[in-house]
Amino acid sequence: MNDLDALESQSIYILREAFNRLDKIALLWSIGKDSNVLLWLVRKAFLGHVPFPVIHVDTHHKIPEMIEFRDRVAREWNLPMLIGQNDAALAAGMGPHRGRVECCTALKTEGLKQVIADNKLTGVIAGIRRDEEGTRAKERVFSPRSETAEWDVKDQPPEFWGQFKTDFPAGTHIRIHPLLAWTELDVWRYIRRESIPVVSLYFSKNGKRYRSLGCAPCTSPIESTASTVDEIIEELETTRISERSGRAQDRESEDAFERLRTGGYM
């Protein structure tokens, strides 16, 4: 068994544990590379079937290619989709001009909370990784939230030797993170091995490509000539540039991202 086999096996185990232990769960699908790998793993774990809803929170500011990819893959794979959005905030004109933290809170966090409440979900599976961003490094695989999905970073259960706490008091909302132990390189090597489809935005066009995807006004491409998965892997093996260097919210105040996540952000 190689490293990718071990990561795959652990993630599939986590997914099956979540499905067996929690009452009503869903998968958060951002359309990015990590959540595409996670969706692929779900289909592997359940023999080609996705046995719970797939949530996409639509801020109405996504890059068009992302929405086109979402609709095509959802149709081809027959995904049980839930599209969440904060209609009231959108109608009131919410957008990045109001401040990126305020916009993300309204359109992403509150949009997700509405889907959770409307569908009475006890858990949401998300494709975050510890190496991606400092706040996410503080997460657990099975991470308890309050009834309204807020995260107390100081009150997280220990997870030693692959042992996960899955028994929580009634009313606790759980975020499940099967990809926590993966790295960005692991994700791309697995995409290559499994031939997983990804959005074309990840591949260089006119000397630039996206390394991390989000809303169009807050996400910028990086300079790169990598136009294939092999070339992306080669680039990542030597780069010193942060994965989220093109994400605007990461350039806010030092604690901005943690404040977003404690409020219920992905």
mmCIF file of N, CA, C and O in Angstrom, residues 108-190:
data_model
loop_
_atom_site.group_PDB
_atom_site.id
_atom_site.type_symbol
_atom_site.label_atom_id
_atom_site.label_comp_id
_atom_site.label_asym_id
_atom_site.label_seq_id
_atom_site.Cartn_x
_atom_site.Cartn_y
_atom_site.Cartn_z
ATOM 1 N N LYS A 108 -21.929 33.144 2.158
ATOM 2 C CA LYS A 108 -21.459 31.762 2.317
ATOM 3 C C LYS A 108 -21.918 31.166 3.641
ATOM 4 O O LYS A 108 -22.621 30.152 3.668
ATOM 5 N N THR A 109 -21.530 31.809 4.758
ATOM 6 C CA THR A 109 -21.850 31.239 6.067
ATOM 7 C C THR A 109 -23.346 31.169 6.287
ATOM 8 O O THR A 109 -23.890 30.113 6.630
ATOM 9 N N GLU A 110 -24.039 32.298 6.115
ATOM 10 C CA GLU A 110 -25.480 32.303 6.364
ATOM 11 C C GLU A 110 -26.230 31.476 5.315
ATOM 12 O O GLU A 110 -27.233 30.838 5.629
ATOM 13 N N GLY A 111 -25.723 31.477 4.076
ATOM 14 C CA GLY A 111 -26.342 30.623 3.055
ATOM 15 C C GLY A 111 -26.270 29.158 3.426
ATOM 16 O O GLY A 111 -27.241 28.408 3.266
ATOM 17 N N LEU A 112 -25.102 28.728 3.951
ATOM 18 C CA LEU A 112 -24.947 27.339 4.384
ATOM 19 C C LEU A 112 -25.816 27.049 5.603
ATOM 20 O O LEU A 112 -26.458 25.994 5.672
ATOM 21 N N LYS A 113 -25.847 27.961 6.552
ATOM 22 C CA LYS A 113 -26.667 27.753 7.754
ATOM 23 C C LYS A 113 -28.146 27.572 7.392
ATOM 24 O O LYS A 113 -28.848 26.767 8.008
ATOM 25 N N GLN A 114 -28.607 28.312 6.407
ATOM 26 C CA GLN A 114 -29.999 28.190 5.988
ATOM 27 C C GLN A 114 -30.285 26.805 5.424
ATOM 28 O O GLN A 114 -31.323 26.201 5.712
ATOM 29 N N VAL A 115 -29.351 26.282 4.614
ATOM 30 C CA VAL A 115 -29.527 24.930 4.070
ATOM 31 C C VAL A 115 -29.546 23.906 5.203
ATOM 32 O O VAL A 115 -30.373 22.980 5.214
ATOM 33 N N ILE A 116 -28.636 24.060 6.170
ATOM 34 C CA ILE A 116 -28.571 23.140 7.303
ATOM 35 C C ILE A 116 -29.875 23.156 8.077
ATOM 36 O O ILE A 116 -30.443 22.096 8.411
ATOM 37 N N ALA A 117 -30.399 24.357 8.356
ATOM 38 C CA ALA A 117 -31.638 24.480 9.126
ATOM 39 C C ALA A 117 -32.842 23.957 8.342
ATOM 40 O O ALA A 117 -33.671 23.211 8.886
ATOM 41 N N ASP A 118 -32.940 24.328 7.079
ATOM 42 C CA ASP A 118 -34.095 23.927 6.264
ATOM 43 C C ASP A 118 -34.186 22.414 6.107
ATOM 44 O O ASP A 118 -35.286 21.855 6.011
ATOM 45 N N ASN A 119 -33.031 21.742 6.062
ATOM 46 C CA ASN A 119 -33.009 20.295 5.837
ATOM 47 C C ASN A 119 -32.719 19.497 7.111
ATOM 48 O O ASN A 119 -32.554 18.289 7.050
ATOM 49 N N LYS A 120 -32.662 20.216 8.247
ATOM 50 C CA LYS A 120 -32.455 19.585 9.559
ATOM 51 C C LYS A 120 -31.240 18.640 9.554
ATOM 52 O O LYS A 120 -31.302 17.498 10.024
ATOM 53 N N LEU A 121 -30.122 19.136 9.019
ATOM 54 C CA LEU A 121 -28.915 18.326 8.910
ATOM 55 C C LEU A 121 -28.175 18.278 10.241
ATOM 56 O O LEU A 121 -27.987 19.303 10.898
ATOM 57 N N THR A 122 -27.734 17.094 10.623
ATOM 58 C CA THR A 122 -26.934 16.958 11.851
ATOM 59 C C THR A 122 -25.437 17.017 11.548
ATOM 60 O O THR A 122 -24.632 17.210 12.460
ATOM 61 N N GLY A 123 -25.066 16.849 10.288
ATOM 62 C CA GLY A 123 -23.653 16.883 9.937
ATOM 63 C C GLY A 123 -23.439 17.292 8.494
ATOM 64 O O GLY A 123 -24.287 17.031 7.633
ATOM 65 N N VAL A 124 -22.307 17.946 8.242
ATOM 66 C CA VAL A 124 -21.922 18.334 6.889
ATOM 67 C C VAL A 124 -20.486 17.882 6.650
ATOM 68 O O VAL A 124 -19.590 18.159 7.459
ATOM 69 N N ILE A 125 -20.250 17.186 5.544
ATOM 70 C CA ILE A 125 -18.921 16.724 5.151
ATOM 71 C C ILE A 125 -18.281 17.796 4.279
ATOM 72 O O ILE A 125 -18.885 18.260 3.314
ATOM 73 N N ALA A 126 -17.051 18.196 4.625
ATOM 74 C CA ALA A 126 -16.366 19.252 3.883
ATOM 75 C C ALA A 126 -14.945 18.826 3.523
ATOM 76 O O ALA A 126 -14.323 18.043 4.237
ATOM 77 N N GLY A 127 -14.419 19.373 2.442
ATOM 78 C CA GLY A 127 -13.117 18.948 1.923
ATOM 79 C C GLY A 127 -11.966 19.851 2.324
ATOM 80 O O GLY A 127 -11.131 20.177 1.480
ATOM 81 N N ILE A 128 -11.900 20.252 3.599
ATOM 82 C CA ILE A 128 -10.784 21.097 4.015
ATOM 83 C C ILE A 128 -9.564 20.241 4.352
ATOM 84 O O ILE A 128 -9.675 19.060 4.676
ATOM 85 N N ARG A 129 -8.372 20.884 4.272
ATOM 86 C CA ARG A 129 -7.110 20.210 4.580
ATOM 87 C C ARG A 129 -6.328 21.037 5.595
ATOM 88 O O ARG A 129 -6.351 22.266 5.560
ATOM 89 N N ARG A 130 -5.590 20.379 6.472
ATOM 90 C CA ARG A 130 -4.820 21.093 7.494
ATOM 91 C C ARG A 130 -3.722 21.962 6.895
ATOM 92 O O ARG A 130 -3.385 23.003 7.430
ATOM 93 N N ASP A 131 -3.126 21.528 5.779
ATOM 94 C CA ASP A 131 -1.980 22.269 5.241
ATOM 95 C C ASP A 131 -2.393 23.502 4.440
ATOM 96 O O ASP A 131 -1.556 24.288 4.036
ATOM 97 N N GLU A 132 -3.690 23.678 4.237
ATOM 98 C CA GLU A 132 -4.136 24.759 3.360
ATOM 99 C C GLU A 132 -4.083 26.123 4.042
ATOM 100 O O GLU A 132 -3.759 27.131 3.416
ATOM 101 N N GLU A 133 -4.404 26.156 5.336
ATOM 102 C CA GLU A 133 -4.527 27.448 6.023
ATOM 103 C C GLU A 133 -4.455 27.209 7.518
ATOM 104 O O GLU A 133 -4.907 26.183 8.020
ATOM 105 N N GLY A 134 -3.844 28.147 8.260
ATOM 106 C CA GLY A 134 -3.540 27.940 9.674
ATOM 107 C C GLY A 134 -4.734 27.608 10.536
ATOM 108 O O GLY A 134 -4.661 26.741 11.422
ATOM 109 N N THR A 135 -5.871 28.271 10.319
ATOM 110 C CA THR A 135 -7.057 28.005 11.128
ATOM 111 C C THR A 135 -7.560 26.591 10.912
ATOM 112 O O THR A 135 -7.994 25.916 11.849
ATOM 113 N N ARG A 136 -7.482 26.107 9.665
ATOM 114 C CA ARG A 136 -7.955 24.763 9.376
ATOM 115 C C ARG A 136 -7.068 23.696 10.014
ATOM 116 O O ARG A 136 -7.504 22.572 10.232
ATOM 117 N N ALA A 137 -5.824 24.069 10.339
ATOM 118 C CA ALA A 137 -4.928 23.129 11.009
ATOM 119 C C ALA A 137 -5.401 22.824 12.428
ATOM 120 O O ALA A 137 -4.972 21.842 13.032
ATOM 121 N N LYS A 138 -6.293 23.647 12.968
ATOM 122 C CA LYS A 138 -6.812 23.444 14.321
ATOM 123 C C LYS A 138 -8.036 22.532 14.349
ATOM 124 O O LYS A 138 -8.569 22.232 15.408
ATOM 125 N N GLU A 139 -8.500 22.104 13.191
ATOM 126 C CA GLU A 139 -9.727 21.318 13.083
ATOM 127 C C GLU A 139 -9.541 19.873 13.538
ATOM 128 O O GLU A 139 -8.422 19.376 13.673
ATOM 129 N N ARG A 140 -10.657 19.195 13.728
ATOM 130 C CA ARG A 140 -10.709 17.764 13.977
ATOM 131 C C ARG A 140 -11.427 17.098 12.803
ATOM 132 O O ARG A 140 -12.113 17.755 12.029
ATOM 133 N N VAL A 141 -11.272 15.781 12.688
ATOM 134 C CA VAL A 141 -11.977 15.053 11.626
ATOM 135 C C VAL A 141 -13.480 15.113 11.878
ATOM 136 O O VAL A 141 -14.268 15.397 10.977
ATOM 137 N N PHE A 142 -13.896 14.832 13.131
ATOM 138 C CA PHE A 142 -15.294 14.993 13.530
ATOM 139 C C PHE A 142 -15.332 16.194 14.479
ATOM 140 O O PHE A 142 -14.954 16.096 15.646
ATOM 141 N N SER A 143 -15.750 17.343 13.948
ATOM 142 C CA SER A 143 -15.644 18.604 14.673
ATOM 143 C C SER A 143 -17.013 19.099 15.115
ATOM 144 O O SER A 143 -17.861 19.436 14.277
ATOM 145 N N PRO A 144 -17.255 19.157 16.443
ATOM 146 C CA PRO A 144 -18.561 19.605 16.930
ATOM 147 C C PRO A 144 -18.760 21.109 16.765
ATOM 148 O O PRO A 144 -17.838 21.901 16.942
ATOM 149 N N ARG A 145 -19.980 21.482 16.425
ATOM 150 C CA ARG A 145 -20.416 22.866 16.347
ATOM 151 C C ARG A 145 -21.647 23.047 17.240
ATOM 152 O O ARG A 145 -22.255 22.067 17.671
ATOM 153 N N SER A 146 -22.016 24.288 17.474
ATOM 154 C CA SER A 146 -23.250 24.557 18.210
ATOM 155 C C SER A 146 -24.454 24.254 17.322
ATOM 156 O O SER A 146 -24.304 23.941 16.135
ATOM 157 N N GLU A 147 -25.634 24.373 17.870
ATOM 158 C CA GLU A 147 -26.854 24.131 17.093
ATOM 159 C C GLU A 147 -26.949 25.064 15.896
ATOM 160 O O GLU A 147 -27.584 24.727 14.892
ATOM 161 N N THR A 148 -26.330 26.235 15.988
ATOM 162 C CA THR A 148 -26.348 27.190 14.878
ATOM 163 C C THR A 148 -25.029 27.177 14.098
ATOM 164 O O THR A 148 -24.709 28.129 13.391
ATOM 165 N N ALA A 149 -24.266 26.100 14.251
ATOM 166 C CA ALA A 149 -23.074 25.810 13.439
ATOM 167 C C ALA A 149 -21.847 26.634 13.786
ATOM 168 O O ALA A 149 -20.864 26.624 13.052
ATOM 169 N N GLU A 150 -21.851 27.362 14.927
ATOM 170 C CA GLU A 150 -20.644 28.078 15.328
ATOM 171 C C GLU A 150 -19.598 27.107 15.855
ATOM 172 O O GLU A 150 -19.918 26.089 16.455
ATOM 173 N N TRP A 151 -18.329 27.449 15.633
ATOM 174 C CA TRP A 151 -17.204 26.586 15.986
ATOM 175 C C TRP A 151 -16.422 27.189 17.144
ATOM 176 O O TRP A 151 -15.969 28.337 17.063
ATOM 177 N N ASP A 152 -16.268 26.435 18.231
ATOM 178 C CA ASP A 152 -15.439 26.857 19.360
ATOM 179 C C ASP A 152 -14.087 26.176 19.213
ATOM 180 O O ASP A 152 -13.929 24.997 19.543
ATOM 181 N N VAL A 153 -13.101 26.925 18.719
ATOM 182 C CA VAL A 153 -11.796 26.341 18.422
ATOM 183 C C VAL A 153 -11.110 25.805 19.681
ATOM 184 O O VAL A 153 -10.255 24.916 19.606
ATOM 185 N N LYS A 154 -11.496 26.322 20.854
ATOM 186 C CA LYS A 154 -10.869 25.897 22.104
ATOM 187 C C LYS A 154 -11.531 24.666 22.706
ATOM 188 O O LYS A 154 -11.053 24.139 23.718
ATOM 189 N N ASP A 155 -12.633 24.212 22.123
ATOM 190 C CA ASP A 155 -13.364 23.070 22.683
ATOM 191 C C ASP A 155 -13.531 22.004 21.611
ATOM 192 O O ASP A 155 -14.615 21.803 21.064
ATOM 193 N N GLN A 156 -12.427 21.308 21.306
ATOM 194 C CA GLN A 156 -12.431 20.272 20.287
ATOM 195 C C GLN A 156 -11.968 18.952 20.907
ATOM 196 O O GLN A 156 -11.036 18.938 21.714
ATOM 197 N N PRO A 157 -12.590 17.830 20.548
ATOM 198 C CA PRO A 157 -12.226 16.550 21.156
ATOM 199 C C PRO A 157 -10.854 16.071 20.685
ATOM 200 O O PRO A 157 -10.455 16.342 19.543
ATOM 201 N N PRO A 158 -10.102 15.373 21.531
ATOM 202 C CA PRO A 158 -8.824 14.795 21.088
ATOM 203 C C PRO A 158 -9.074 13.674 20.087
ATOM 204 O O PRO A 158 -10.080 12.965 20.170
ATOM 205 N N GLU A 159 -8.166 13.523 19.138
ATOM 206 C CA GLU A 159 -8.253 12.441 18.154
ATOM 207 C C GLU A 159 -6.872 11.811 18.031
ATOM 208 O O GLU A 159 -6.026 12.282 17.268
ATOM 209 N N PHE A 160 -6.650 10.749 18.805
ATOM 210 C CA PHE A 160 -5.356 10.086 18.819
ATOM 211 C C PHE A 160 -5.441 8.727 18.141
ATOM 212 O O PHE A 160 -6.430 7.997 18.283
ATOM 213 N N TRP A 161 -4.386 8.356 17.414
ATOM 214 C CA TRP A 161 -4.234 7.015 16.840
ATOM 215 C C TRP A 161 -5.450 6.583 15.995
ATOM 216 O O TRP A 161 -5.885 5.446 16.036
ATOM 217 N N GLY A 162 -5.989 7.553 15.243
ATOM 218 C CA GLY A 162 -7.096 7.214 14.359
ATOM 219 C C GLY A 162 -8.407 6.932 15.062
ATOM 220 O O GLY A 162 -9.320 6.344 14.471
ATOM 221 N N GLN A 163 -8.524 7.345 16.329
ATOM 222 C CA GLN A 163 -9.762 7.146 17.084
ATOM 223 C C GLN A 163 -10.562 8.454 17.055
ATOM 224 O O GLN A 163 -10.058 9.505 17.450
ATOM 225 N N PHE A 164 -11.804 8.401 16.601
ATOM 226 C CA PHE A 164 -12.621 9.595 16.433
ATOM 227 C C PHE A 164 -13.842 9.546 17.335
ATOM 228 O O PHE A 164 -14.507 8.515 17.443
ATOM 229 N N LYS A 165 -14.150 10.674 17.951
ATOM 230 C CA LYS A 165 -15.368 10.792 18.746
ATOM 231 C C LYS A 165 -16.532 11.056 17.803
ATOM 232 O O LYS A 165 -16.524 12.039 17.042
ATOM 233 N N THR A 166 -17.529 10.190 17.815
ATOM 234 C CA THR A 166 -18.699 10.359 16.956
ATOM 235 C C THR A 166 -19.998 10.406 17.744
ATOM 236 O O THR A 166 -21.076 10.473 17.165
ATOM 237 N N ASP A 167 -19.899 10.353 19.067
ATOM 238 C CA ASP A 167 -21.076 10.384 19.936
ATOM 239 C C ASP A 167 -21.133 11.746 20.622
ATOM 240 O O ASP A 167 -20.324 12.037 21.499
ATOM 241 N N PHE A 168 -22.074 12.581 20.218
ATOM 242 C CA PHE A 168 -22.170 13.940 20.740
ATOM 243 C C PHE A 168 -23.565 14.178 21.318
ATOM 244 O O PHE A 168 -24.535 13.502 20.944
ATOM 245 N N PRO A 169 -23.700 15.150 22.218
ATOM 246 C CA PRO A 169 -25.011 15.462 22.801
ATOM 247 C C PRO A 169 -26.016 15.874 21.733
ATOM 248 O O PRO A 169 -25.648 16.402 20.672
ATOM 249 N N ALA A 170 -27.284 15.650 22.013
ATOM 250 C CA ALA A 170 -28.351 16.048 21.095
ATOM 251 C C ALA A 170 -28.259 17.546 20.820
ATOM 252 O O ALA A 170 -27.973 18.343 21.707
ATOM 253 N N GLY A 171 -28.480 17.926 19.577
ATOM 254 C CA GLY A 171 -28.421 19.328 19.191
ATOM 255 C C GLY A 171 -27.076 19.774 18.682
ATOM 256 O O GLY A 171 -26.946 20.886 18.156
ATOM 257 N N THR A 172 -26.046 18.909 18.817
ATOM 258 C CA THR A 172 -24.716 19.263 18.311
ATOM 259 C C THR A 172 -24.686 19.084 16.796
ATOM 260 O O THR A 172 -25.137 18.070 16.269
ATOM 261 N N HIS A 173 -24.175 20.077 16.118
ATOM 262 C CA HIS A 173 -23.969 19.963 14.672
ATOM 263 C C HIS A 173 -22.517 19.536 14.441
ATOM 264 O O HIS A 173 -21.611 20.025 15.114
ATOM 265 N N ILE A 174 -22.288 18.626 13.504
ATOM 266 C CA ILE A 174 -20.957 18.070 13.280
ATOM 267 C C ILE A 174 -20.471 18.417 11.875
ATOM 268 O O ILE A 174 -21.203 18.269 10.895
ATOM 269 N N ARG A 175 -19.215 18.862 11.783
ATOM 270 C CA ARG A 175 -18.541 18.970 10.493
ATOM 271 C C ARG A 175 -17.564 17.797 10.384
ATOM 272 O O ARG A 175 -16.814 17.531 11.329
ATOM 273 N N ILE A 176 -17.598 17.119 9.263
ATOM 274 C CA ILE A 176 -16.748 15.948 9.043
ATOM 275 C C ILE A 176 -15.722 16.301 7.969
ATOM 276 O O ILE A 176 -16.077 16.809 6.898
ATOM 277 N N HIS A 177 -14.442 16.012 8.250
ATOM 278 C CA HIS A 177 -13.353 16.451 7.372
ATOM 279 C C HIS A 177 -12.473 15.262 6.969
ATOM 280 O O HIS A 177 -11.395 15.057 7.538
ATOM 281 N N PRO A 178 -12.876 14.503 5.970
ATOM 282 C CA PRO A 178 -12.116 13.301 5.583
ATOM 283 C C PRO A 178 -10.765 13.587 4.930
ATOM 284 O O PRO A 178 -9.951 12.669 4.787
ATOM 285 N N LEU A 179 -10.517 14.827 4.504
ATOM 286 C CA LEU A 179 -9.271 15.150 3.800
ATOM 287 C C LEU A 179 -8.271 15.910 4.672
ATOM 288 O O LEU A 179 -7.260 16.404 4.153
ATOM 289 N N LEU A 180 -8.490 15.991 5.965
ATOM 290 C CA LEU A 180 -7.609 16.787 6.821
ATOM 291 C C LEU A 180 -6.139 16.408 6.675
ATOM 292 O O LEU A 180 -5.256 17.271 6.702
ATOM 293 N N ALA A 181 -5.850 15.127 6.541
ATOM 294 C CA ALA A 181 -4.458 14.654 6.507
ATOM 295 C C ALA A 181 -3.826 14.764 5.120
ATOM 296 O O ALA A 181 -2.625 14.515 4.965
ATOM 297 N N TRP A 182 -4.605 15.144 4.105
ATOM 298 C CA TRP A 182 -4.077 15.255 2.748
ATOM 299 C C TRP A 182 -3.334 16.577 2.578
ATOM 300 O O TRP A 182 -3.596 17.550 3.266
ATOM 301 N N THR A 183 -2.401 16.615 1.631
ATOM 302 C CA THR A 183 -1.740 17.855 1.240
ATOM 303 C C THR A 183 -2.211 18.244 -0.162
ATOM 304 O O THR A 183 -2.855 17.448 -0.868
ATOM 305 N N GLU A 184 -1.867 19.450 -0.580
ATOM 306 C CA GLU A 184 -2.216 19.888 -1.928
ATOM 307 C C GLU A 184 -1.603 18.956 -2.974
ATOM 308 O O GLU A 184 -2.256 18.591 -3.969
ATOM 309 N N LEU A 185 -0.366 18.533 -2.738
ATOM 310 C CA LEU A 185 0.268 17.599 -3.674
ATOM 311 C C LEU A 185 -0.444 16.254 -3.693
ATOM 312 O O LEU A 185 -0.615 15.645 -4.756
ATOM 313 N N ASP A 186 -0.856 15.769 -2.514
ATOM 314 C CA ASP A 186 -1.611 14.506 -2.461
ATOM 315 C C ASP A 186 -2.863 14.599 -3.331
ATOM 316 O O ASP A 186 -3.197 13.662 -4.067
ATOM 317 N N VAL A 187 -3.553 15.732 -3.218
ATOM 318 C CA VAL A 187 -4.796 15.923 -3.970
ATOM 319 C C VAL A 187 -4.537 15.838 -5.468
ATOM 320 O O VAL A 187 -5.236 15.115 -6.199
ATOM 321 N N TRP A 188 -3.501 16.535 -5.937
ATOM 322 C CA TRP A 188 -3.234 16.515 -7.379
ATOM 323 C C TRP A 188 -2.692 15.167 -7.850
ATOM 324 O O TRP A 188 -3.012 14.716 -8.961
ATOM 325 N N ARG A 189 -1.913 14.498 -7.029
ATOM 326 C CA ARG A 189 -1.444 13.163 -7.405
ATOM 327 C C ARG A 189 -2.601 12.171 -7.465
ATOM 328 O O ARG A 189 -2.620 11.272 -8.318
ATOM 329 N N TYR A 190 -3.561 12.352 -6.579
ATOM 330 C CA TYR A 190 -4.740 11.470 -6.602
ATOM 331 C C TYR A 190 -5.622 11.791 -7.813
ATOM 332 O O TYR A 190 -6.157 10.880 -8.454
#
